[in-house]
GROMACS .gro file of N, CA and C in nm:
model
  273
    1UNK      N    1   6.614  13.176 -13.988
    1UNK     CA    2   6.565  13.125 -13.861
    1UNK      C    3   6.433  13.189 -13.823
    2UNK      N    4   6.352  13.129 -13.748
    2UNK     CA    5   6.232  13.171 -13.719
    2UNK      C    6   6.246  13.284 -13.617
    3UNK      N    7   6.196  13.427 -13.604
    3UNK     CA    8   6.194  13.537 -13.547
    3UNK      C    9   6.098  13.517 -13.453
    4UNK      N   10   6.007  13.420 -13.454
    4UNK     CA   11   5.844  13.467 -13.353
    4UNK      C   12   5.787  13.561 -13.377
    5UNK      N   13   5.690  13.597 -13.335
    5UNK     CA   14   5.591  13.709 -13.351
    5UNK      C   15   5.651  13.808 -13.378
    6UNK      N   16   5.613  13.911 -13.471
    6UNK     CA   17   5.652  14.067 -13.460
    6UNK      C   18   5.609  14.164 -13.389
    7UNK      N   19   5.614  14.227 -13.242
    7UNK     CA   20   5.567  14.294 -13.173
    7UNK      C   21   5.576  14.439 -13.203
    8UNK      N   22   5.619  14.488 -13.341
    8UNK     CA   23   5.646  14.634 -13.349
    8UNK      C   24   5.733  14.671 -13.486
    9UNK      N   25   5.668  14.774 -13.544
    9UNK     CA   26   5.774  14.787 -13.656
    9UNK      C   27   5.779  14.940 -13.688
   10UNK      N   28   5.907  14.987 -13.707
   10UNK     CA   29   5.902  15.102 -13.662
   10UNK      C   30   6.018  15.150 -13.817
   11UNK      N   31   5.928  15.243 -13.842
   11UNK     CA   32   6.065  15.305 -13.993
   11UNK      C   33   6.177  15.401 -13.931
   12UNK      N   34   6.317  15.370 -14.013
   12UNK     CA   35   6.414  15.387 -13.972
   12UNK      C   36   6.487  15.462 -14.080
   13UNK      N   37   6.648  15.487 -14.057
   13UNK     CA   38   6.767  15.456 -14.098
   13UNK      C   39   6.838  15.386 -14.034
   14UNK      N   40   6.912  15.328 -14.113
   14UNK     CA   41   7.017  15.250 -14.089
   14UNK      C   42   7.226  15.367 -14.113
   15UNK      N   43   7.286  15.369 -14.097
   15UNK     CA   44   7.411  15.454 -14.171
   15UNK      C   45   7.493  15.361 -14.234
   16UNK      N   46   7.490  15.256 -14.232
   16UNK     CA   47   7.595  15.135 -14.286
   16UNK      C   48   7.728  15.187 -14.235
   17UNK      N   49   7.825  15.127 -14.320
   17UNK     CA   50   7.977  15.129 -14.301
   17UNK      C   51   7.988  15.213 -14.406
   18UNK      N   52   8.003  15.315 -14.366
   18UNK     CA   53   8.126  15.408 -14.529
   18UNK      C   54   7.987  15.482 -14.612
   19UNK      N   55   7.890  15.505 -14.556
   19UNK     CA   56   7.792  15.486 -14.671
   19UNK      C   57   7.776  15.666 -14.670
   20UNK      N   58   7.753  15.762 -14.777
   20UNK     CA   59   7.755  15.805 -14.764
   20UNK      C   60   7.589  15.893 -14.734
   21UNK      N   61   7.506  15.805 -14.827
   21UNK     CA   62   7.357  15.816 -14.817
   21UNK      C   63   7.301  15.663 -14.665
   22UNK      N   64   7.236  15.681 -14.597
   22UNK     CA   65   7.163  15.610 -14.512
   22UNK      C   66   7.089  15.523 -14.558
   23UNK      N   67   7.090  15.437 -14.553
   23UNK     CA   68   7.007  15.319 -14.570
   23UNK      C   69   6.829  15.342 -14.497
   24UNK      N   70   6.739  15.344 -14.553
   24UNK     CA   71   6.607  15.394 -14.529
   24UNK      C   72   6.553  15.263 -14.523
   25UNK      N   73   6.472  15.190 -14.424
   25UNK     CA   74   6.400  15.114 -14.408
   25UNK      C   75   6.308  15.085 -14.278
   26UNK      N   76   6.275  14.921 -14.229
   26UNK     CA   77   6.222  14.958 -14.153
   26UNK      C   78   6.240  14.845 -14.010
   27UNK      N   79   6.265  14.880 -13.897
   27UNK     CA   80   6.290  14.798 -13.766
   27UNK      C   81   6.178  14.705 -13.763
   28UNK      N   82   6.210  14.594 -13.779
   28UNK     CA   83   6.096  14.507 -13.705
   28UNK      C   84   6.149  14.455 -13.571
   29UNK      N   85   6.098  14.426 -13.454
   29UNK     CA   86   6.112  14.395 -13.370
   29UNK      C   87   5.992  14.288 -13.301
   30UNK      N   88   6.058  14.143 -13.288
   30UNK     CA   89   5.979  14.048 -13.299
   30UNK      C   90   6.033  13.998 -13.155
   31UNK      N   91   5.971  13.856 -13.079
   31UNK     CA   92   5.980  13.812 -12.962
   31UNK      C   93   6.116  13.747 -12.950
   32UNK      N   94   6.210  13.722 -13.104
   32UNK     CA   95   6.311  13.692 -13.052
   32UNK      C   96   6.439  13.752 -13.144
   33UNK      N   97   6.394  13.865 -13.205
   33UNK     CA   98   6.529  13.896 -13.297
   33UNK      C   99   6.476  14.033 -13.333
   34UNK      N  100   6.553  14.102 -13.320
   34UNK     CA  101   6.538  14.250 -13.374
   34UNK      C  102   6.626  14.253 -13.554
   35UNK      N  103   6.504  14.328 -13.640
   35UNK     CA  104   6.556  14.305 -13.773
   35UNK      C  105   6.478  14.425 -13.835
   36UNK      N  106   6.601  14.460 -13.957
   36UNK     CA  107   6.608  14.586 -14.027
   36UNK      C  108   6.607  14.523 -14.173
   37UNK      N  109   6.513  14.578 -14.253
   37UNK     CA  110   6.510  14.571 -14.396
   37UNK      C  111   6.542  14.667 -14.493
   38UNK      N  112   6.560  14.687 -14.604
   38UNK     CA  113   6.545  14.852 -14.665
   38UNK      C  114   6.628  14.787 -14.853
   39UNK      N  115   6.574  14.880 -14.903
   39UNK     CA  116   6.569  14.810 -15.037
   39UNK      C  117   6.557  14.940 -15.097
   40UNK      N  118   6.588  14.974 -15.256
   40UNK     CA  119   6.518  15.099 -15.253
   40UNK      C  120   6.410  15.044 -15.381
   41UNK      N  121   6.410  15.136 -15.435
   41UNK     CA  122   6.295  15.180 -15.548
   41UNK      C  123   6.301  15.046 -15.643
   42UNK      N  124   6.405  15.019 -15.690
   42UNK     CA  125   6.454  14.936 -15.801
   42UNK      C  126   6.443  14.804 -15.753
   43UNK      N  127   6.506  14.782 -15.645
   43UNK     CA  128   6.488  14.690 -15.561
   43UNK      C  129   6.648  14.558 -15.544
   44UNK      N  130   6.747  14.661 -15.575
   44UNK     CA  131   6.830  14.622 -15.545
   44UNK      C  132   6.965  14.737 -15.464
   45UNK      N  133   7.046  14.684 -15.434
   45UNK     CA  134   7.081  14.770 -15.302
   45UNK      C  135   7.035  14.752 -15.167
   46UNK      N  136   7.027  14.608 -15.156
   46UNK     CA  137   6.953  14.573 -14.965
   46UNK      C  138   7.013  14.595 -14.901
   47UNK      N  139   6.940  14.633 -14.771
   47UNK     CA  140   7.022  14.585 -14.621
   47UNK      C  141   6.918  14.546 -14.541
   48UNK      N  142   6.978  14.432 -14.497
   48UNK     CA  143   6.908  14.333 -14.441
   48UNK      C  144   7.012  14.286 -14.289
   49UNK      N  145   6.926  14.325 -14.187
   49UNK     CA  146   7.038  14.326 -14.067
   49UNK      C  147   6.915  14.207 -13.982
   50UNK      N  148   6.981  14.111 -13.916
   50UNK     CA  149   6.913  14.041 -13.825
   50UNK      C  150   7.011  14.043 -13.660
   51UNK      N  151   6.941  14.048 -13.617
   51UNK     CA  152   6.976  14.046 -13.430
   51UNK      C  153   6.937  13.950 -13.349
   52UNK      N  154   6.929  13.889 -13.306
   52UNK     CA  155   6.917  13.806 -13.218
   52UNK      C  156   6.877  13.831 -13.101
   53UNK      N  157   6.794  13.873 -13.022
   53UNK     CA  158   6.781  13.923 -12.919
   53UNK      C  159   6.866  13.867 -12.784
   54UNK      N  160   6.882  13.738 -12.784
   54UNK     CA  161   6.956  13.677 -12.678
   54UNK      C  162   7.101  13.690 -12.703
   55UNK      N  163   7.166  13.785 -12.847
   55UNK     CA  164   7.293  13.813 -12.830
   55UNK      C  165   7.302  13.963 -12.872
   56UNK      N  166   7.192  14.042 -12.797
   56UNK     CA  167   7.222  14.168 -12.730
   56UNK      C  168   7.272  14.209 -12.600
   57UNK      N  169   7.333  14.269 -12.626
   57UNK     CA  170   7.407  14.306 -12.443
   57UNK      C  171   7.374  14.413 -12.444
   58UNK      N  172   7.367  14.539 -12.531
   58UNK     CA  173   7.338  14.654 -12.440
   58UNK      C  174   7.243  14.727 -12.540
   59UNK      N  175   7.190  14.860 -12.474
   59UNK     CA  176   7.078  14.946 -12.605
   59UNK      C  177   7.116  15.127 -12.523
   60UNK      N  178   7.141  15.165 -12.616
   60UNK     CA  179   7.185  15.282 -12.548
   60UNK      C  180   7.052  15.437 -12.641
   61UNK      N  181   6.961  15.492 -12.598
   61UNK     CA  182   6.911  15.604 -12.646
   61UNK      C  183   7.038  15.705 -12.728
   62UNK      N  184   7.022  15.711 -12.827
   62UNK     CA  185   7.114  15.837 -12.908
   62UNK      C  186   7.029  15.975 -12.928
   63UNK      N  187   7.082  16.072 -13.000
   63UNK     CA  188   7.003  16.200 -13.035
   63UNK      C  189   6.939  16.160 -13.135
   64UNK      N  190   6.881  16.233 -13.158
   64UNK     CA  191   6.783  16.212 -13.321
   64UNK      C  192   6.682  16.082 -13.321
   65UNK      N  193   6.613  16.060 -13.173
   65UNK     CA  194   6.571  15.953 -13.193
   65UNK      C  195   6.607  15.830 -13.233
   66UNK      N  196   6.740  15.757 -13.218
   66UNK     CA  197   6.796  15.682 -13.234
   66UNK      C  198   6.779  15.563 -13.137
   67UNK      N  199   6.899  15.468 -13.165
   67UNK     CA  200   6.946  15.392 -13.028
   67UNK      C  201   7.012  15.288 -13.116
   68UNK      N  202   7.152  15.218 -13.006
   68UNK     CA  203   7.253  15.142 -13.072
   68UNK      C  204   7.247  15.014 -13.018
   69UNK      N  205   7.237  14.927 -13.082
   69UNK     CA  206   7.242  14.823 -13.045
   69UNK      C  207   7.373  14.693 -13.025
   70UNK      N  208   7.443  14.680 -12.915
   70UNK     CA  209   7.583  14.628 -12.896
   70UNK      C  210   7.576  14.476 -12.871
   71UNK      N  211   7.625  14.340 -12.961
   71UNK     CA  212   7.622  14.241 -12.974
   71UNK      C  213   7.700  14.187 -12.848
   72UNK      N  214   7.680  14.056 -12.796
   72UNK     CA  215   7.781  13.995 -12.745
   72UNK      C  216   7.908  13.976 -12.751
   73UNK      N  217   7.941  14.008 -12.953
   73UNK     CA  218   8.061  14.046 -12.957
   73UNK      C  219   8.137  14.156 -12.985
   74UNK      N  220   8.028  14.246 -12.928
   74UNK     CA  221   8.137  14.415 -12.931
   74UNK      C  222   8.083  14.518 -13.047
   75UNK      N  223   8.035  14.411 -13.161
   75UNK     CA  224   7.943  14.495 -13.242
   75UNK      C  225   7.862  14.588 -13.219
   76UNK      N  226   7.849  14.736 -13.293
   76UNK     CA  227   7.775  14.802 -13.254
   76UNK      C  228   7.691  14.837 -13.408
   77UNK      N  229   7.494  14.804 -13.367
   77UNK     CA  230   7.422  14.855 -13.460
   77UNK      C  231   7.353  14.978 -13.453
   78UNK      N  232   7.367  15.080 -13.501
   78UNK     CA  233   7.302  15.196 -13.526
   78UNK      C  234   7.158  15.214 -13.556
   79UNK      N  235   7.036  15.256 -13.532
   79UNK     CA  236   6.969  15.285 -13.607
   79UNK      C  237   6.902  15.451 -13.585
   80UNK      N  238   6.865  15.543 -13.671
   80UNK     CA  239   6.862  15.701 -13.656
   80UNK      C  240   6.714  15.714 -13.695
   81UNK      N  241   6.683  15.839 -13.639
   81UNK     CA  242   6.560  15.829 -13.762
   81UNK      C  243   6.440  15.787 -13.671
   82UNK      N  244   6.433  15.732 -13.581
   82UNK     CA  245   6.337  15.637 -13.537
   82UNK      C  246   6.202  15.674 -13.492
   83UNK      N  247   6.112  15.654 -13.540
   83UNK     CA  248   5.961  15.700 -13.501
   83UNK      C  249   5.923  15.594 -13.392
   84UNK      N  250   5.913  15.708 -13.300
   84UNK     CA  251   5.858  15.572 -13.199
   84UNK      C  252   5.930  15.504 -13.119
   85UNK      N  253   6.063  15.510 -13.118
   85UNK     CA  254   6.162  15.490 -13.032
   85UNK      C  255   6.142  15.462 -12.888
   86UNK      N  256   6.047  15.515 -12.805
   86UNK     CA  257   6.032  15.449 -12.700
   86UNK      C  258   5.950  15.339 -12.699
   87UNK      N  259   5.876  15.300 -12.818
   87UNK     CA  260   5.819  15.153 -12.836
   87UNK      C  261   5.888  15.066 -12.844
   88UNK      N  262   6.020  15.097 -12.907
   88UNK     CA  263   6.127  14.987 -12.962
   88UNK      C  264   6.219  14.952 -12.766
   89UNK      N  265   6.203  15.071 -12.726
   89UNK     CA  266   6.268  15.035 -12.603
   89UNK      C  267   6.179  14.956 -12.494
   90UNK      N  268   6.045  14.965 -12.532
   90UNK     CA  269   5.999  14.924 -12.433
   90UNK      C  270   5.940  14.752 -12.481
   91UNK      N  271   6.029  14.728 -12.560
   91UNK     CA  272   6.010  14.594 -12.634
   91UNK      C  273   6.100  14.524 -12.547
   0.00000   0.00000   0.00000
């Protein structure tokens, strides 16, 4: 689906589910969907997270420069690591 403009992109982690290494990539944050990429060296092993901005309900600041992102349906996305973090909030 079309994201709109990208207003910000900010390098991250991600923690996945179960993972024991972090997923390293990078936040884009566009006018209508917040989205995480990360791939490594080889170029297999993705994570590829898309958001929707109109099915965010909440954003909460974490330690470590973080902040979580909670879906309409209860989902909660993580991201750590974050450079720049008050850019992403003030998106």
């Amino acid at each position: 689906p079309a994201i709109g403009p990208v207003r910000g992109e900010y390098p991250c982690r991600h923690p996945g589910s179960g993972r024991a290494v972090p997923y390293h990539g990078r936040l884009y944050v566009s006018t209508r969907a917040a989205c995480f990429h990360s791939s490594n060296f080889f170029g297999y092993e993705q994570c590829r997270i898309v958001l929707p901005l109109r099915d965010v309900t909440g954003l909460v600041e974490l330690q470590d420069d973080g902040v979580a992102l909670t879906d309409d349906k209860g989902r909660r996305t993580v991201f750590v690591g974050l450079k720049g973090r008050d850019g992403v909030l003030k998106q």
